[in-house]
XYZ file of C-alpha atoms in Angstrom:
316
model
C 35.321 -5.229 1.143
C 32.909 -3.486 3.379
C 34.729 -0.061 2.433
C 34.069 -0.826 -1.086
C 30.549 -1.782 -0.693
C 30.257 1.420 1.298
C 31.358 3.428 -1.705
C 29.892 1.707 -4.491
C 26.376 2.250 -2.570
C 26.756 5.665 -1.642
C 28.448 6.410 -5.597
C 25.190 4.746 -6.666
C 22.697 7.124 -4.835
C 24.015 9.627 -5.507
C 23.717 9.253 -9.203
C 20.305 8.148 -8.762
C 18.423 10.935 -6.134
C 20.159 13.719 -8.814
C 18.723 11.748 -11.906
C 14.783 11.145 -10.022
C 14.524 13.734 -7.193
C 11.643 15.619 -9.166
C 9.428 12.458 -9.352
C 9.934 12.356 -6.139
C 8.557 15.527 -4.876
C 5.632 14.993 -7.240
C 4.968 12.030 -5.061
C 4.643 13.474 -1.820
C 2.591 16.273 -2.954
C 0.414 13.889 -4.961
C 0.284 11.566 -1.682
C -0.346 14.737 0.765
C -3.142 16.188 -1.109
C -6.502 15.389 0.411
C -10.044 15.145 -1.155
C -11.362 18.293 -1.090
C -7.806 20.213 -0.991
C -6.685 19.031 -4.270
C -3.206 21.056 -6.041
C -2.523 18.811 -8.687
C -4.466 16.308 -10.900
C -1.295 14.077 -12.048
C 2.449 14.129 -11.529
C 3.544 16.389 -15.016
C 0.231 18.633 -13.583
C 2.611 18.523 -9.984
C 5.746 19.501 -11.816
C 4.814 22.185 -14.607
C 2.889 23.939 -11.297
C 5.992 23.657 -8.968
C 8.364 25.604 -11.773
C 5.398 28.036 -12.880
C 5.441 29.171 -9.196
C 8.611 27.773 -7.853
C 10.904 27.697 -10.674
C 12.926 25.398 -11.676
C 14.753 24.505 -8.441
C 11.804 23.898 -6.831
C 11.613 20.624 -7.902
C 14.575 19.703 -6.486
C 13.262 21.507 -3.096
C 14.772 18.533 -0.076
C 17.169 17.316 -2.398
C 20.449 18.610 -0.049
C 18.700 16.324 2.788
C 18.474 13.711 0.137
C 22.275 13.801 -1.186
C 23.479 13.931 1.496
C 21.919 11.315 3.958
C 21.476 8.589 0.682
C 24.500 8.138 0.720
C 24.786 6.168 4.389
C 21.337 5.066 3.435
C 21.878 3.191 0.329
C 25.629 1.715 1.553
C 23.635 0.212 4.557
C 20.950 -1.337 2.754
C 23.017 -2.897 -0.169
C 25.898 -3.614 2.625
C 23.753 -4.886 4.766
C 21.896 -7.313 2.088
C 25.599 -8.739 1.135
C 26.029 -9.037 5.005
C 23.082 -11.250 5.100
C 23.054 -13.168 2.633
C 26.465 -14.372 3.244
C 26.195 -15.462 6.984
C 22.960 -17.468 5.800
C 24.906 -19.185 2.816
C 27.497 -20.310 5.616
C 26.708 -24.121 4.596
C 27.861 -23.236 0.811
C 24.357 -24.320 -0.422
C 22.574 -22.064 -2.488
C 20.225 -19.399 -0.928
C 17.141 -20.497 -0.485
C 14.059 -18.250 -1.137
C 13.075 -17.623 2.306
C 17.106 -17.192 2.915
C 16.897 -14.711 0.496
C 13.869 -12.658 2.390
C 15.285 -12.664 5.942
C 18.271 -11.082 4.148
C 16.351 -8.347 2.753
C 14.099 -7.964 5.589
C 17.902 -7.699 7.875
C 18.780 -4.830 5.338
C 15.536 -2.723 5.055
C 15.401 -3.274 9.225
C 19.332 -1.860 9.648
C 18.772 0.907 7.189
C 16.127 2.803 8.640
C 18.620 4.104 11.599
C 18.916 6.581 8.282
C 16.122 6.437 6.420
C 13.550 7.390 8.895
C 15.413 11.129 9.354
C 16.124 11.359 5.886
C 12.891 11.304 5.010
C 10.919 13.065 7.673
C 13.182 16.320 6.321
C 12.637 16.201 3.156
C 9.198 15.501 3.487
C 8.677 19.020 5.254
C 11.031 20.548 2.205
C 9.271 18.800 -0.254
C 5.792 19.766 0.944
C 6.103 23.654 1.981
C 5.423 24.819 -1.860
C 2.150 22.727 -1.947
C 0.924 24.351 1.198
C 1.559 27.597 0.907
C 0.390 27.321 -2.720
C -3.022 26.206 -1.462
C -3.399 28.744 1.187
C -2.719 31.304 -1.648
C -5.324 30.009 -3.990
C -7.993 29.256 -0.769
C -7.455 33.135 -0.419
C -7.719 34.359 -4.053
C -10.971 32.317 -4.013
C -12.359 33.766 -1.181
C -12.205 36.747 -2.699
C -10.347 38.356 -0.391
C -9.042 42.231 -0.300
C -5.549 42.617 -1.976
C -3.864 43.043 1.658
C -5.046 40.162 3.163
C -4.451 38.216 -0.207
C -1.083 39.471 0.457
C -0.878 38.329 3.518
C -2.815 34.526 3.142
C -0.039 34.533 0.919
C 2.816 35.033 3.470
C 3.197 31.196 4.367
C 4.725 30.703 1.139
C 7.808 32.778 2.038
C 8.175 31.552 5.842
C 8.267 27.331 4.532
C 11.305 28.368 2.860
C 13.198 27.485 5.732
C 16.236 24.509 5.845
C 16.951 21.373 7.094
C 19.077 22.551 9.310
C 16.506 24.819 10.676
C 13.807 22.150 10.962
C 16.236 19.745 12.845
C 17.335 22.680 15.253
C 14.093 22.571 16.156
C 12.774 19.303 16.318
C 15.736 18.463 18.340
C 14.520 21.643 20.587
C 10.982 20.800 21.232
C 10.801 16.955 20.835
C 14.295 15.626 21.167
C 16.101 13.032 18.787
C 12.302 11.309 18.836
C 11.334 14.428 16.730
C 13.470 12.753 13.954
C 12.380 9.592 14.316
C 8.706 10.745 13.918
C 6.477 7.578 11.553
C 9.687 5.124 12.322
C 7.234 2.714 12.626
C 5.597 3.031 9.253
C 8.895 3.468 7.676
C 9.631 -0.008 9.167
C 6.349 -1.223 7.859
C 7.438 0.243 4.094
C 10.736 -0.354 4.060
C 10.997 -4.703 5.029
C 8.423 -5.883 3.126
C 10.423 -3.508 0.122
C 13.497 -5.333 0.846
C 12.065 -8.713 1.540
C 10.774 -8.104 -2.311
C 13.093 -6.671 -4.097
C 16.511 -8.134 -3.028
C 15.354 -11.931 -4.077
C 13.502 -10.748 -6.956
C 16.588 -8.268 -8.163
C 19.234 -11.475 -7.284
C 16.604 -13.978 -9.206
C 16.333 -11.373 -12.410
C 19.761 -11.033 -12.242
C 20.622 -14.867 -12.406
C 19.259 -15.322 -15.829
C 21.548 -12.937 -17.597
C 24.527 -15.041 -16.307
C 25.901 -17.104 -18.332
C 28.441 -18.636 -15.675
C 27.785 -18.574 -12.062
C 30.754 -17.582 -11.197
C 31.042 -14.373 -13.950
C 28.848 -11.320 -13.002
C 26.000 -10.644 -15.428
C 26.013 -7.938 -17.913
C 25.387 -4.372 -16.809
C 22.864 -4.425 -18.718
C 20.988 -7.292 -17.101
C 21.680 -6.044 -13.670
C 20.048 -2.592 -14.659
C 17.200 -3.966 -15.950
C 16.556 -6.510 -12.987
C 17.150 -3.781 -10.760
C 14.368 -1.802 -12.286
C 11.789 -4.435 -12.369
C 12.686 -5.351 -9.219
C 13.001 -2.036 -7.618
C 9.376 -0.842 -9.515
C 7.479 -4.041 -8.234
C 8.539 -3.542 -5.134
C 7.776 -0.001 -4.909
C 4.226 -0.826 -6.026
C 3.675 -3.371 -3.638
C 4.141 -1.145 -0.277
C 2.837 1.947 -1.801
C 0.152 1.965 1.047
C 2.468 1.902 3.743
C 4.277 5.167 1.520
C 1.384 7.000 1.977
C 0.881 5.942 5.493
C 4.435 7.040 6.083
C 4.246 10.144 4.328
C 1.121 11.047 6.406
C 2.638 10.462 9.364
C 5.611 12.253 9.136
C 4.006 15.681 7.582
C 4.659 18.259 10.379
C 2.537 20.863 8.387
C -1.098 20.210 7.199
C -2.982 22.320 4.243
C -6.110 24.002 5.048
C -8.818 21.390 6.279
C -6.373 18.342 5.816
C -6.560 15.592 8.539
C -4.247 14.976 11.608
C -3.240 11.528 12.732
C -2.232 10.185 15.620
C -0.785 6.582 14.417
C -0.808 3.956 12.089
C -3.602 2.765 12.702
C -5.846 5.888 13.185
C -4.375 7.087 9.439
C -5.357 4.046 7.950
C -8.678 4.257 9.174
C -8.715 8.025 8.048
C -7.581 7.413 4.686
C -9.691 4.679 4.198
C -13.146 6.148 5.411
C -12.808 9.400 3.895
C -11.036 8.973 0.591
C -11.648 5.425 -0.273
C -8.691 2.656 -0.853
C -7.590 3.844 -4.064
C -6.127 6.470 -1.924
C -3.666 4.243 -1.117
C -2.369 4.065 -4.427
C -1.390 7.860 -4.662
C 1.803 8.589 -6.155
C 1.916 4.736 -6.930
C 3.342 5.782 -10.436
C 5.340 8.600 -9.234
C 6.981 5.685 -6.871
C 7.991 3.347 -9.328
C 9.360 6.006 -11.929
C 11.485 6.782 -9.015
C 12.578 3.698 -7.749
C 13.230 1.620 -11.014
C 15.905 3.929 -11.859
C 16.824 4.724 -8.713
C 18.075 0.810 -8.387
C 18.644 -0.219 -11.330
C 21.340 2.505 -11.447
C 22.491 1.339 -7.908
C 22.797 -1.991 -9.035
C 25.002 -1.294 -12.156
C 27.541 0.720 -10.165
C 27.348 -1.696 -7.176
C 28.211 -4.843 -9.746
C 30.453 -2.924 -11.259
C 32.651 -2.476 -8.548
C 33.586 1.380 -9.111
C 34.628 1.311 -5.504
C 36.938 -1.639 -6.114
C 38.841 -0.056 -8.864
C 39.242 3.375 -6.766
C 40.492 1.625 -4.201
C 43.161 -0.435 -6.013
C 44.636 2.268 -7.865
C 45.629 4.141 -4.265
C 48.545 2.551 -3.746
C 49.832 2.527 -7.489
C 48.915 6.400 -6.983
C 50.797 6.444 -3.777
C 53.827 4.353 -5.151
């Protein structure tokens, strides 16, 4: 049932995000730093420096936004894929690869309704610590007087804004369109991701089914979700880099601004080289693999069905 699908997707998203959010924060910061202004050399370096400067909970900046919106986002993605697969297989025939890809395309298109504002807000909160640390470091390197150095470090305090404050400011200054900045780049990332992910997962999962009418063991669903998720994540990482750059409202010192997808692509290619499009790729793979592995296990186990079945018994 649709309620069960939505609940399963939501539970899966909450569990997954809680487990992998620090890696996602490292991914955002690595993708946003540009040549000449590098604060971090790797994922581990980023996490260590984040803990030292912002504390343990600094790794979870922006997590509240994700935990709030990941439920409808994952629910829409998984339920939409099932919806399109169901309607594309009404003739009773097995879904072809093309139809599986079309179902994934539909799911990716539907989810951006929630994904775009969620990513927009999350990125601002995740990257605020990097910008503040960068400005503080540059002030120290310039050997400014102590009073000036303190003033240069003030942005680290000012960036402690909340998602609610950012939302209000965007709505006041730009309207609802402000929350959907980078919509085109989000579509460019999420639609190909779903086109790759869902057919790959479905076919890998079938390999572990002894009987077509019996669900695959949970470990098969988990491993299938991990492999399909990491493969799709790396494949669309260049689009994710572009999306992250476009959705960042604040820039570090001497960092480029971008007017659109083509402008962003051109500047990254010319100034940072083609390898810049793979920034944070391994972080993204580490985030997506367990996230979708957990999501598929929860979804296929059917926790929601169990809970919904218990309601009438409880009432009785």
